[in-house]
Structure formats: structure tokens, C-alpha cells
Amino acid sequence: MSIVLDHISYTYMPETPYERTAIKDITLEINQGEFIAIIGHTGSGKSTLVQHLNGLLKPTAGSITVDGVNINKKSAKAKAACRKVGMVFQYAEHQLFEETVYDDIAFGPRNQGVDEEFVQRRVQQAMEFVGLDVEGFSKRSPFTLSGGQMRRVAIAGVIALNPEYLILDEPSAGLDPKGRDEIFQQIMELFKATGIAVVLVSHNMEDVARMATRLIVMNHGEICLDGTPSVIFKNNRDQLKAAGVDVPNVTALMSKLKDKGLCVQDDVLTVEQATEAILAAVRRQC
Amino acid sequence: MGDFIQIENLCHAFKTPEGGEFLALDHINLTINKGEFVAIIGTNGSGKSTLARHLNALLLPTSGKCMIKGLDTIDINNLWQIRQTVGMVFQNPDNQIVAAVVEEDVAFGPENLGIEPSEICRRVETVLASVGMTEYRYHAPHLLSGGQKQRVGIAGALAMHPECLVLDEPTAMLDPVGRKEVLATVCQLNKQDQMTIVYITHFMEEAAAADWVVVVDQGKVVLTGTPDEVFSKTEQLKAMGLDVPLASDLAYRLKERGLDLPDGIVHDDELAVALCR
């Protein structure tokens, strides 16, 4: 069970003065059970790439299959295959349109033609998933909510579709630290409990380092690195810099400490690891 | 010149669909002097963005006062002067793109102010360079990436040469490199041109670059102080759902484990100095 991208390229506005090739000759397999993070500087092609995964963009060259079905051919099978891929966009709150939070989240499941009782259960589960109080929010208009609350409603709308592949394009941008932690905690739980594939586009290296099982680094529309976060953040710092991305702040801080003469391990990826590493180093010095 | 922005007992109530009222801002008192760099932090829904929108009269007080350079925002006759004084960069750049080509988009503001074309060209060039978007000047803004659009939005606000820039989470969509560039641009505007900056962010490292940090919670100002004063209150901030800069967080954890460190560590270098004595 996987999404397979076979030598895909995409050019915006071909044969016009604005022609721009956003991604070039990308071959990639996304398997169930993987938590893939895609990083790269703004404009490196991350969002263009993920919009191919559920057929929103059709590649200029190459093909994409979801569980063996080519999704770029017009057929009922292709449509069904695309439905397995849930997409939370950048600025997910732009997806909102209904009069109440409940109706907005219910829109997807209703379109799948399931009965209302089932819809209700899905909506409630999805609201709980993103931490929205069912009683308090169901009847409110999504447009009276704060940016972070709107984001949650939009994410719930995708979760309610029970996707087998969950694509998240910078889901935490604009969320406060607690909201960010809550959403990612829920996504991790969903990932661990169901074994679905999660593809996360992110600029937050801490989140990437903590959660992803596989890291893909993009630069100028091409994949320049593909591996586990710990290996890439440890061994490929020069390539990361060239790709316009950075190691997690905590890793950078540890390198700085090492430069200043504190003998610490500098390949740590989380604050917890850093705390232990510093304590160990300080105790050694005493 | 003091009291550039003066906010007194400012309240803002939104109507809820049930016919009730929701007090988004609850008796805010705040003074911002000319040339200051103020960061506002707070959770989603705490009232940060509502507060920002009062600063150039996009929203008007339900009660209380908001004065910009001595001009009351409630008086419609002050509107244009206030909007020229305070430039605004929104959370979402899509909402502020107006033209089909990047440089035209940036020129839109100054054109509307009736500025000489040659001066407009100069301004467009300078501001695009300062946000690192010169090579995209002939591109279509709607086809840029989220982060690139954001930088065009900032350039558009800068091109109007405001005295004060209000930025509502300007780096939320940027990559780490772009984030540093924008923050450096903002710091430079503040230091070199003495531009007053009101900077709303969820990135505590960015807030740490400000002269002052204002913490907003449930429509109230709950904490103000220099970054080292505010970020030494790790527990209080975390209880509110906020965070502290990485160096403060590490220092807090290390102190809890018995390491003897000074208070007020905010920047990486300060931690390095404290640890490598």
C-alpha cells in the first residue's frame, strides 16, 4: 500500500513569460506506516509536490499511482483512490465555508453518502481529535473563531474523512505553542494507532526531528536528501545549509556550546536530550 | 517624543451569533514610545490581532481610547493620517496582494499616496532588496510560495514609509532562513530608521529580539517587561499555553536539575557564557 511518484515534473504557466518549473523529475514512494517530513526553503517545491499526491495538480511529465491506481486518468477508480488521501492545506482556514462548525466538518463525510448517524459520530470524533469542545463549538460560525480555532476546524474536516494517507502542509503555522503541541500530539497518536502514512511539510525543524521517521529535503524542485532525521541532521549539515534549511535550534545551540569549549554531544535533536547532554558534560568537568 | 501610541482602557466587544457579547479586549492600557520595538505574545484567541487592528483604525474601540501620535482613532477625520503613520502586515499575505506583478504590487501603496514615479521606482528597489525578493520582481505574486508572498506583503507596507509598522505573525509561513531575514529586516528598520515596531509572534526567539514584550491573555495585558524579565517566568508562560525561547527553556530545566545558573537567560550566547565559565 503506497503512493508512487514516477519521474514527475511540474511547470507553472508553460509557454508563457511566467513559465516556471516548480518540481523536476521526482521519483518517490510513500508507504503506509511512514511519517515523512518534507523540508526545504520557501519556493523549493514542497507544496507543489504534495498537491500532486491527491490529484490536485496533474504532473507535466511522469505519473502518480495510489495503491496501484493511476490517479491522473479520469475514472471512478482514480477518484476513489484520491479519496484515500486527505489534504490539509497551508492556511487550512481558507477551506471553511459552511454556516456552522458542525456542518463544515460534516461536509466531507456527507459527500461520501454515509448516513447521518455515522456522520455525527465522525464529526464528534474529529472535533475531539483537534481539541474542539463539541458542545461549545458545533453551532458557532467558523468565521467568528480565531485563526488557530479555524485551523482546527479545517483539520477536523479532513480527519472526518478517515484518510489512509494524511498530507499536512504546514499545519502549525500561526498556532500558539500549546496549540501546536496539541495538534502534533494528536497526529502522532493517530499515526501510531492506525499506521496510516503521514506526510508533513514543515519549517519547524524541532517538530520534524521529534516526529518524522523519514526526512526528505528539497532544493530547487528536486529531492536532495532522503533519510532518517537523526542521520541527516548529524551528517549532512552542509547540504542542509545549501538547501536553505537549518538543523533544529537545539542542535545549533549545542554546537555553539561545543565551540565555546563545553564538551557536549552536539547531535541531539530535542530539548530533553540537550538537558541530559549538558548535565553530563558539566558533571564531567567538575 | 513619548506616547507615540497611547491606549487607555481599551475594550472591544464582538457580537456572538447567540446575540451575546464577547469581550475580545478587556480594559487594555498600553503606551508605546516612538522608536520602540514591542513584541506582543499570547495564545490564539487572546486578542493580539484584535489589538493590532486598533492601531491603524481597522477596528474602533467599543469603549476606551486608542491614540496614535495624539490622534484619536475614533475620529473619522484622522483616518488617513493614522493609516499613513501605521503600516500593517497581516498574518496572511494572500489578503493583501493586489497586483499581477510583484513590483507593481509593492508600488501600489506609494502610487496611491501620489508619490513621484522615479521615487516609487527607488523605493520598490530598496524594499524588495531588503526582503530579499529582488529576483522575483517580475513574477506573478499569486504563484509565489507562501513565504515569498509574505515578504512581498512586507515590502508593500515598507514602500509607504510608515513611521510605525505593525506585523501580525509575519513569519508564520516562512522557512527558518526567511524568518531570520525578515526579523533582521525588522530590527534594521527599528535601529537604523528608528521605525516603531509592533510585532506579534508565536516564536519566542523573535520576541526576545524586542525592547519590550507584552503578554496578552484573554483580552488583558497580563505581563510586560524586557525579554529577560518576561521569559524568566517560565512556569507562568507555560501555564498560559505559551513558550519561552530555547535558551530560557534549557536554563530552566538545568536549574531544576540543580545546576547553578543566573536568572534572565534568553539568548543562546548568554547560556553559552553561563555554562562555559
Coordinates of C-alpha atoms in Angstrom, one line a residue:
Chain A
M1 CA 0.0 0.0 0.0
S2 CA 1.8 3.1 -1.2
I3 CA 1.7 6.3 -3.2
V4 CA 4.3 6.0 -6.0
L5 CA 5.6 9.1 -7.9
D6 CA 7.4 8.1 -11.1
H7 CA 9.6 10.8 -12.6
I8 CA 7.2 13.6 -12.2
S9 CA 7.8 17.2 -13.2
Y10 CA 5.5 20.2 -13.0
T11 CA 5.7 23.6 -14.8
Y12 CA 3.6 26.5 -13.9
M13 CA 2.1 28.5 -16.8
P14 CA 4.1 26.7 -19.5
E15 CA 4.8 28.6 -22.7
T16 CA 4.2 32.0 -21.2
P17 CA 6.7 34.6 -20.0
Y18 CA 5.9 33.4 -16.4
E19 CA 6.9 29.8 -17.1
R20 CA 8.5 28.3 -14.0
T21 CA 9.4 24.7 -13.4
A22 CA 8.5 24.0 -9.7
I23 CA 9.5 20.4 -9.4
K24 CA 11.8 18.3 -11.6
D25 CA 11.9 14.6 -12.2
I26 CA 10.8 13.4 -8.8
T27 CA 10.6 9.7 -8.0
L28 CA 9.3 8.8 -4.6
E29 CA 7.5 6.1 -2.8
I30 CA 5.3 6.9 0.2
N31 CA 4.5 3.8 2.3
Q32 CA 1.8 3.2 4.9
G33 CA 3.3 3.4 8.4
E34 CA 5.8 6.1 7.4
F35 CA 5.9 9.6 8.9
I36 CA 7.6 11.6 6.3
A37 CA 8.6 15.2 6.8
I38 CA 9.4 17.4 3.8
I39 CA 11.6 20.4 4.4
G40 CA 13.2 23.0 2.1
H41 CA 13.3 26.7 1.7
T42 CA 10.2 28.6 0.6
G43 CA 9.7 28.1 -3.1
S44 CA 11.7 24.8 -3.2
G45 CA 8.6 23.0 -4.5
K46 CA 7.3 21.3 -1.3
S47 CA 3.7 22.5 -1.7
T48 CA 3.7 21.8 -5.4
L49 CA 4.9 18.3 -4.7
V50 CA 2.2 17.4 -2.1
Q51 CA -0.6 18.8 -4.3
H52 CA 0.2 16.0 -6.7
L53 CA -0.5 13.4 -4.1
N54 CA -4.3 13.6 -4.3
G55 CA -4.5 14.7 -7.9
L56 CA -5.0 18.4 -7.3
L57 CA -2.2 19.1 -9.7
K58 CA -1.5 16.9 -12.7
P59 CA 2.2 16.4 -13.5
T60 CA 3.5 18.0 -16.7
A61 CA 5.5 14.7 -17.0
G62 CA 5.5 11.4 -15.2
S63 CA 2.8 9.5 -13.3
I64 CA 1.4 9.0 -9.9
T65 CA -0.3 5.9 -8.5
V66 CA -2.2 5.5 -5.2
D67 CA -2.3 1.8 -4.2
G68 CA -1.6 0.9 -7.8
V69 CA -4.2 3.1 -9.4
N70 CA -3.1 5.9 -11.7
I71 CA -4.8 8.9 -10.3
N72 CA -4.2 11.1 -13.4
K73 CA -6.5 9.1 -15.6
K74 CA -10.2 10.0 -15.4
S75 CA -12.0 7.1 -13.9
A76 CA -14.2 6.1 -10.9
K77 CA -11.2 4.1 -9.6
A78 CA -8.9 7.1 -9.8
K79 CA -11.5 9.2 -7.9
A80 CA -11.8 6.6 -5.2
A81 CA -8.1 6.3 -4.9
C82 CA -7.7 10.1 -4.4
R83 CA -10.3 10.0 -1.6
K84 CA -7.8 7.9 0.4
V85 CA -5.5 10.9 0.5
G86 CA -6.6 13.6 2.9
M87 CA -5.1 17.0 2.5
V88 CA -4.8 19.8 5.0
F89 CA -3.6 22.9 3.1
Q90 CA -1.4 25.8 4.0
Y91 CA -3.9 28.3 5.5
A92 CA -6.4 25.5 6.0
E93 CA -8.9 28.0 7.3
H94 CA -9.5 29.0 3.7
Q95 CA -11.2 25.7 3.2
L96 CA -14.0 26.8 5.6
F97 CA -17.3 27.8 4.0
E98 CA -20.3 26.4 6.0
E99 CA -22.5 28.3 8.4
T100 CA -21.7 26.3 11.4
V101 CA -18.6 24.4 12.6
Y102 CA -20.5 21.2 12.7
D103 CA -21.8 21.5 9.1
D104 CA -18.3 22.4 7.9
I105 CA -16.7 19.3 9.3
A106 CA -19.7 17.1 8.2
F107 CA -19.4 18.3 4.6
G108 CA -16.8 15.6 3.6
P109 CA -18.5 12.6 5.2
R110 CA -21.9 13.7 3.9
N111 CA -20.5 13.8 0.4
Q112 CA -19.4 10.2 0.8
G113 CA -23.0 9.3 1.1
V114 CA -22.9 7.8 4.6
D115 CA -26.0 8.0 6.9
E116 CA -26.4 11.0 9.3
E117 CA -25.8 9.0 12.4
F118 CA -22.5 7.9 11.1
V119 CA -21.7 11.5 10.1
Q120 CA -22.4 12.7 13.6
R121 CA -20.1 10.1 15.1
R122 CA -17.3 11.1 12.7
V123 CA -17.8 14.8 13.3
Q124 CA -17.7 14.3 17.1
Q125 CA -14.5 12.2 16.9
A126 CA -12.9 14.7 14.6
M127 CA -13.7 17.6 16.9
E128 CA -12.3 15.7 19.9
F129 CA -9.3 14.9 17.8
V130 CA -8.4 18.5 17.3
G131 CA -9.4 19.6 20.8
L132 CA -12.6 21.5 20.0
D133 CA -15.3 21.2 22.6
V134 CA -18.3 19.6 20.8
E135 CA -21.0 21.4 22.9
G136 CA -19.3 24.8 22.7
F137 CA -18.3 24.9 19.1
S138 CA -20.8 22.9 17.0
K139 CA -23.3 25.7 16.4
R140 CA -20.8 28.5 16.1
S141 CA -20.0 30.1 12.8
P142 CA -16.4 29.2 11.8
F143 CA -15.9 32.7 10.7
T144 CA -16.2 34.1 14.2
L145 CA -13.4 31.9 15.5
S146 CA -9.7 32.9 16.0
G147 CA -7.2 31.9 13.4
G148 CA -6.0 28.9 15.4
Q149 CA -9.5 27.7 16.1
M150 CA -10.4 27.9 12.4
R151 CA -7.3 25.9 11.6
R152 CA -8.5 23.2 14.0
V153 CA -12.0 23.1 12.3
A154 CA -10.3 22.7 8.9
I155 CA -8.1 19.9 10.1
A156 CA -11.1 18.2 11.7
G157 CA -12.9 18.4 8.3
V158 CA -10.1 16.3 6.8
I159 CA -9.8 13.9 9.7
A160 CA -13.6 13.2 9.5
L161 CA -12.9 11.6 6.1
N162 CA -10.8 8.9 7.7
P163 CA -7.9 9.3 5.2
E164 CA -5.3 6.5 4.7
Y165 CA -2.7 9.0 3.7
L166 CA -2.7 12.3 5.6
I167 CA -0.9 15.2 4.0
L168 CA -0.3 18.3 6.1
D169 CA 1.1 21.4 4.6
E170 CA 2.5 23.4 7.5
P171 CA -0.5 22.7 9.8
S172 CA 1.0 24.5 12.7
A173 CA 1.9 27.9 11.1
G174 CA 0.2 30.6 13.1
L175 CA -0.8 28.3 16.0
D176 CA 0.4 29.2 19.5
P177 CA 2.9 26.8 21.1
K178 CA 0.3 24.9 23.1
G179 CA -2.0 24.5 20.1
R180 CA 1.0 23.3 18.0
D181 CA 1.9 20.7 20.6
E182 CA -1.7 19.5 21.0
I183 CA -2.3 19.1 17.3
F184 CA 1.0 17.2 16.8
Q185 CA 0.4 15.0 19.8
Q186 CA -3.0 14.0 18.2
I187 CA -1.4 13.4 14.8
M188 CA 1.3 11.2 16.5
E189 CA -1.4 9.2 18.3
L190 CA -3.4 8.8 15.1
F191 CA -0.2 7.7 13.3
K192 CA 0.8 5.2 16.0
A193 CA -2.7 3.8 16.4
T194 CA -3.7 3.4 12.8
G195 CA -0.4 3.1 10.9
I196 CA -1.5 5.5 8.2
A197 CA 1.1 7.4 6.2
V198 CA 1.6 11.0 7.3
V199 CA 3.3 13.5 5.1
L200 CA 4.2 16.7 6.9
V201 CA 5.5 19.8 5.2
S202 CA 7.1 21.9 7.8
H203 CA 9.6 24.7 8.6
N204 CA 9.8 23.7 12.2
M205 CA 12.9 21.5 12.5
E206 CA 12.1 20.7 16.1
D207 CA 8.8 19.1 15.1
V208 CA 10.5 17.3 12.2
A209 CA 13.3 15.9 14.3
R210 CA 10.9 14.8 17.0
M211 CA 8.3 13.0 14.9
A212 CA 9.3 12.0 11.5
T213 CA 10.6 8.5 10.6
R214 CA 11.9 9.8 7.3
L215 CA 13.1 13.2 6.2
I216 CA 13.1 14.5 2.6
V217 CA 14.9 17.7 1.9
M218 CA 14.0 19.6 -1.3
N219 CA 16.1 22.2 -3.1
H220 CA 15.2 23.9 -6.4
G221 CA 12.4 21.5 -7.2
E222 CA 14.5 18.4 -6.6
I223 CA 15.0 15.9 -3.7
C224 CA 18.5 16.5 -2.4
L225 CA 18.4 14.3 0.7
D226 CA 16.3 11.4 1.8
G227 CA 16.9 9.6 5.1
T228 CA 16.2 9.5 8.8
P229 CA 16.2 12.9 10.6
S230 CA 18.9 11.9 13.1
V231 CA 21.3 10.8 10.3
I232 CA 20.6 13.8 8.1
F233 CA 20.8 16.4 10.9
K234 CA 24.1 14.9 12.0
N235 CA 25.9 14.1 8.8
N236 CA 24.5 16.5 6.2
R237 CA 24.8 19.9 7.7
D238 CA 26.5 21.5 4.6
Q239 CA 23.9 20.1 2.2
L240 CA 21.1 21.4 4.6
K241 CA 22.6 24.8 4.6
A242 CA 22.9 24.8 0.8
A243 CA 19.2 23.8 0.6
G244 CA 18.4 26.9 2.7
V245 CA 17.3 24.9 5.8
D246 CA 18.8 24.6 9.2
V247 CA 19.3 22.0 11.9
P248 CA 16.9 22.2 14.8
N249 CA 17.7 25.3 17.0
V250 CA 18.6 23.0 19.9
T251 CA 21.2 21.2 17.7
A252 CA 22.6 24.6 16.7
L253 CA 22.8 25.7 20.3
M254 CA 24.7 22.6 21.3
S255 CA 27.2 23.2 18.5
K256 CA 27.7 26.7 19.8
L257 CA 28.3 25.3 23.3
K258 CA 30.8 22.9 21.9
D259 CA 32.6 25.8 20.1
K260 CA 32.8 27.7 23.3
G261 CA 34.6 24.8 24.9
L262 CA 31.9 22.8 26.7
C263 CA 32.5 19.2 25.8
V264 CA 28.9 18.3 24.9
Q265 CA 27.5 15.8 22.4
D266 CA 26.2 18.0 19.6
D267 CA 24.0 15.5 17.7
V268 CA 21.0 15.9 20.0
L269 CA 17.6 16.7 18.5
T270 CA 15.3 17.6 21.4
V271 CA 15.4 19.8 24.5
E272 CA 15.2 16.8 26.7
Q273 CA 18.3 15.2 25.2
A274 CA 20.1 18.5 25.3
T275 CA 19.3 18.8 29.1
E276 CA 20.9 15.4 29.7
A277 CA 23.8 16.1 27.5
I278 CA 24.7 19.4 29.2
L279 CA 24.3 17.9 32.6
A280 CA 26.6 15.0 31.7
A281 CA 29.2 17.4 30.2
V282 CA 29.1 19.7 33.3
R283 CA 29.4 16.8 35.7
R284 CA 32.4 15.5 33.8
Q285 CA 34.1 18.9 34.1
C286 CA 33.6 19.2 37.8
Chain B
M1 CA 8.9 62.1 21.7
G2 CA 7.0 59.9 24.0
D3 CA 3.5 58.4 23.8
F4 CA 3.6 57.6 20.2
I5 CA 0.8 55.1 20.7
Q6 CA -1.4 55.6 23.7
I7 CA -4.1 53.1 24.6
E8 CA -6.3 53.8 27.6
N9 CA -8.9 51.3 29.0
L10 CA -9.5 50.0 25.5
C11 CA -12.3 47.5 25.2
H12 CA -13.5 45.7 22.1
A13 CA -16.7 43.6 22.2
F14 CA -17.7 41.3 19.4
K15 CA -21.3 40.2 19.0
T16 CA -21.7 36.5 19.2
P17 CA -24.2 34.7 17.0
E18 CA -26.4 33.9 20.0
G19 CA -26.9 37.7 20.5
G20 CA -24.5 38.0 23.4
E21 CA -21.2 39.9 23.6
F22 CA -17.7 38.6 23.7
L23 CA -15.1 40.9 25.2
A24 CA -12.1 40.4 23.0
L25 CA -10.2 43.2 24.6
D26 CA -10.8 44.0 28.2
H27 CA -9.5 47.3 29.5
I28 CA -6.1 47.4 27.8
N29 CA -3.7 50.1 28.9
L30 CA -0.5 50.4 26.9
T31 CA 1.9 53.1 25.9
I32 CA 4.4 52.6 23.1
N33 CA 7.0 55.3 22.5
K34 CA 8.4 56.3 19.2
G35 CA 11.3 54.1 18.1
E36 CA 10.5 51.2 20.4
F37 CA 10.3 47.6 19.2
V38 CA 7.5 45.9 21.1
A39 CA 6.7 42.2 20.8
I40 CA 3.2 41.0 21.6
I41 CA 2.7 37.4 22.5
G42 CA -0.4 35.4 23.6
T43 CA -2.3 32.3 22.7
N44 CA -4.7 32.1 19.7
G45 CA -7.8 34.0 20.6
S46 CA -6.1 36.0 23.3
G47 CA -6.9 39.3 21.5
K48 CA -3.5 40.0 19.9
S49 CA -4.8 40.5 16.4
T50 CA -7.8 42.5 17.6
L51 CA -5.4 44.8 19.4
A52 CA -3.2 45.2 16.3
R53 CA -6.2 46.2 14.2
H54 CA -6.9 49.1 16.6
L55 CA -3.5 50.5 15.9
N56 CA -4.5 51.7 12.4
A57 CA -8.2 52.1 13.0
L58 CA -9.3 49.0 11.2
L59 CA -11.3 48.4 14.4
L60 CA -12.6 51.1 16.7
P61 CA -12.8 50.9 20.4
T62 CA -16.2 49.8 22.0
S63 CA -15.1 51.9 24.9
G64 CA -11.8 53.5 26.0
K65 CA -9.3 55.3 23.7
C66 CA -6.7 54.5 21.2
M67 CA -4.5 57.5 20.3
I68 CA -1.8 57.4 17.5
K69 CA 0.5 60.4 17.6
G70 CA -2.2 62.2 19.6
L71 CA -4.9 61.4 17.0
D72 CA -7.9 59.6 18.3
T73 CA -8.8 56.6 16.0
I74 CA -12.5 57.1 16.7
D75 CA -12.5 60.5 14.8
I76 CA -13.0 59.7 11.1
N77 CA -11.1 62.8 10.1
N78 CA -7.9 61.3 11.5
L79 CA -8.3 58.1 9.5
W80 CA -5.9 58.8 6.6
Q81 CA -3.3 60.3 8.7
I82 CA -3.3 57.4 11.1
R83 CA -3.2 54.8 8.2
Q84 CA -0.2 56.6 6.7
T85 CA 1.5 56.6 10.1
V86 CA 0.9 53.0 10.9
G87 CA 1.6 50.4 8.2
M88 CA 0.2 46.9 8.7
V89 CA 1.4 43.5 7.6
F90 CA -1.2 40.8 8.1
Q91 CA -0.9 37.2 9.1
N92 CA -1.9 36.1 5.6
P93 CA -0.2 37.7 2.6
D94 CA -2.9 36.5 0.2
N95 CA -5.3 39.1 1.7
Q96 CA -3.0 41.9 0.8
I97 CA -1.9 41.1 -2.7
V98 CA -3.5 43.5 -5.3
A99 CA -1.4 43.4 -8.5
A100 CA -0.4 40.8 -11.1
V101 CA 3.3 41.5 -10.9
V102 CA 5.4 41.7 -7.7
E103 CA 6.9 45.1 -8.3
E104 CA 3.5 46.6 -9.2
D105 CA 2.1 45.1 -6.0
V106 CA 4.8 46.8 -4.0
A107 CA 4.3 50.1 -5.8
F108 CA 0.5 50.1 -5.2
G109 CA 0.8 51.8 -1.8
P110 CA 3.1 54.7 -2.8
E111 CA 1.2 55.2 -6.1
N112 CA -1.9 55.8 -4.0
L113 CA 0.0 58.3 -2.0
G114 CA 0.7 60.3 -5.1
I115 CA 4.5 59.9 -5.0
E116 CA 6.7 60.8 -7.9
P117 CA 7.3 57.8 -10.3
S118 CA 11.1 58.0 -10.0
E119 CA 10.8 57.9 -6.2
I120 CA 8.5 55.0 -6.4
C121 CA 11.0 53.0 -8.5
R122 CA 13.7 53.8 -6.0
R123 CA 11.5 52.7 -3.1
V124 CA 10.4 49.5 -4.8
E125 CA 14.0 48.6 -5.5
T126 CA 15.1 49.3 -1.9
V127 CA 12.3 47.4 -0.2
L128 CA 12.5 44.4 -2.5
A129 CA 16.2 44.1 -1.7
S130 CA 15.6 44.4 2.0
V131 CA 13.2 41.5 2.0
G132 CA 15.3 39.5 -0.5
M133 CA 12.8 39.4 -3.3
T134 CA 14.6 41.4 -6.0
E135 CA 15.0 38.4 -8.3
Y136 CA 11.2 37.9 -8.2
R137 CA 10.3 41.5 -9.2
Y138 CA 8.7 40.4 -12.5
H139 CA 7.0 37.3 -11.1
A140 CA 3.2 36.9 -10.5
P141 CA 2.7 37.2 -6.7
H142 CA -0.1 34.6 -6.6
L143 CA 2.3 31.9 -7.9
L144 CA 4.9 32.5 -5.3
S145 CA 5.3 30.3 -2.3
G146 CA 3.6 31.3 1.0
G147 CA 6.8 32.6 2.4
Q148 CA 7.7 34.6 -0.7
K149 CA 4.2 36.2 -0.7
Q150 CA 4.7 37.2 2.9
R151 CA 7.9 39.0 2.0
V152 CA 6.2 40.9 -0.8
G153 CA 3.5 41.9 1.7
I154 CA 6.1 43.3 4.0
A155 CA 7.8 45.1 1.1
G156 CA 4.4 46.7 0.1
A157 CA 4.0 48.1 3.6
L158 CA 7.5 49.3 3.8
A159 CA 7.2 51.1 0.5
M160 CA 4.8 53.5 2.1
H161 CA 7.5 54.6 4.5
P162 CA 5.3 54.5 7.6
E163 CA 6.5 55.7 11.0
C164 CA 5.3 52.6 12.6
L165 CA 5.0 49.0 11.3
V166 CA 2.5 46.6 12.9
L167 CA 3.3 43.0 11.9
D168 CA 0.8 40.3 12.7
E169 CA 2.7 37.0 12.7
P170 CA 4.7 37.9 9.7
T171 CA 7.0 34.9 9.8
A172 CA 4.3 32.2 10.4
M173 CA 4.8 30.8 6.9
L174 CA 8.5 31.4 6.4
D175 CA 11.3 28.9 6.5
P176 CA 14.0 29.3 9.2
V177 CA 16.2 31.3 6.8
G178 CA 13.4 33.5 5.6
R179 CA 12.3 34.0 9.2
K180 CA 15.8 35.2 10.2
E181 CA 15.9 37.6 7.2
V182 CA 12.5 39.2 8.0
L183 CA 13.4 39.6 11.7
A184 CA 16.8 41.1 10.7
T185 CA 15.0 43.4 8.3
V186 CA 12.6 44.5 11.0
C187 CA 15.4 45.0 13.5
Q188 CA 17.3 47.1 11.0
L189 CA 14.3 49.3 10.3
N190 CA 14.0 49.8 14.0
K191 CA 17.7 50.5 14.7
Q192 CA 18.6 52.5 11.6
D193 CA 15.4 54.3 10.7
Q194 CA 14.1 54.4 14.3
M195 CA 10.8 52.9 13.0
T196 CA 8.4 52.0 15.8
I197 CA 7.7 48.2 15.6
V198 CA 4.8 46.3 17.0
Y199 CA 5.5 42.7 16.3
I200 CA 3.0 39.9 17.0
T201 CA 4.5 36.4 17.0
H202 CA 4.3 32.9 18.3
F203 CA 8.1 32.5 18.0
M204 CA 9.6 33.3 21.4
E205 CA 13.1 33.6 19.9
E206 CA 11.7 36.5 17.8
A207 CA 10.0 38.2 20.7
A208 CA 13.4 38.0 22.5
A209 CA 14.8 40.5 20.0
A210 CA 12.4 43.2 21.0
D211 CA 12.9 46.0 23.6
W212 CA 9.7 45.1 25.3
V213 CA 7.5 42.0 25.5
V214 CA 3.7 42.4 26.1
V215 CA 1.9 39.2 27.1
V216 CA -1.8 39.2 26.3
D217 CA -4.2 36.6 27.8
Q218 CA -8.0 36.6 27.5
G219 CA -8.1 40.1 26.3
K220 CA -6.0 41.5 29.1
V221 CA -2.3 42.6 29.3
V222 CA -1.0 40.2 32.0
L223 CA 2.7 40.8 31.8
T224 CA 5.0 43.4 30.4
G225 CA 8.8 43.8 30.7
T226 CA 12.1 43.3 28.9
P227 CA 12.6 39.9 27.3
D228 CA 14.7 38.6 30.2
E229 CA 12.1 39.8 32.7
V230 CA 9.2 38.2 30.9
F231 CA 11.0 35.0 29.9
S232 CA 12.3 34.2 33.3
K233 CA 8.6 33.5 34.2
T234 CA 8.8 30.1 32.5
E235 CA 6.1 28.5 34.6
Q236 CA 3.6 31.3 34.3
L237 CA 4.0 31.4 30.5
K238 CA 3.7 27.7 30.1
A239 CA 0.6 27.7 32.2
M240 CA -0.9 30.2 29.7
G241 CA -0.1 27.9 26.8
L242 CA 2.9 29.9 25.7
D243 CA 6.6 29.0 25.5
V244 CA 9.9 30.6 26.3
P245 CA 13.0 30.9 24.0
L246 CA 15.1 27.7 23.7
A247 CA 17.9 29.1 25.8
S248 CA 15.5 30.1 28.6
D249 CA 13.8 26.7 28.5
L250 CA 17.1 24.8 28.7
A251 CA 18.3 27.1 31.5
Y252 CA 15.1 26.4 33.4
R253 CA 15.4 22.7 33.0
L254 CA 19.1 22.7 34.0
K255 CA 18.3 24.8 37.1
E256 CA 15.6 22.4 38.1
R257 CA 18.2 19.6 37.9
G258 CA 20.4 21.5 40.3
L259 CA 22.7 23.5 38.0
D260 CA 23.6 26.9 39.3
L261 CA 22.7 29.4 36.5
P262 CA 21.9 33.1 36.6
D263 CA 18.4 34.4 36.0
G264 CA 17.3 36.1 32.8
I265 CA 19.0 33.9 30.2
V266 CA 17.2 34.5 26.9
H267 CA 19.7 34.2 24.1
D268 CA 21.9 31.2 23.1
D269 CA 25.1 33.2 23.8
E270 CA 24.0 34.0 27.3
L271 CA 23.6 30.3 28.1
A272 CA 26.9 29.5 26.5
V273 CA 28.6 32.2 28.6
A274 CA 26.9 30.9 31.8
L275 CA 27.8 27.3 31.1
C276 CA 31.3 27.8 29.9
R277 CA 32.6 30.0 32.8

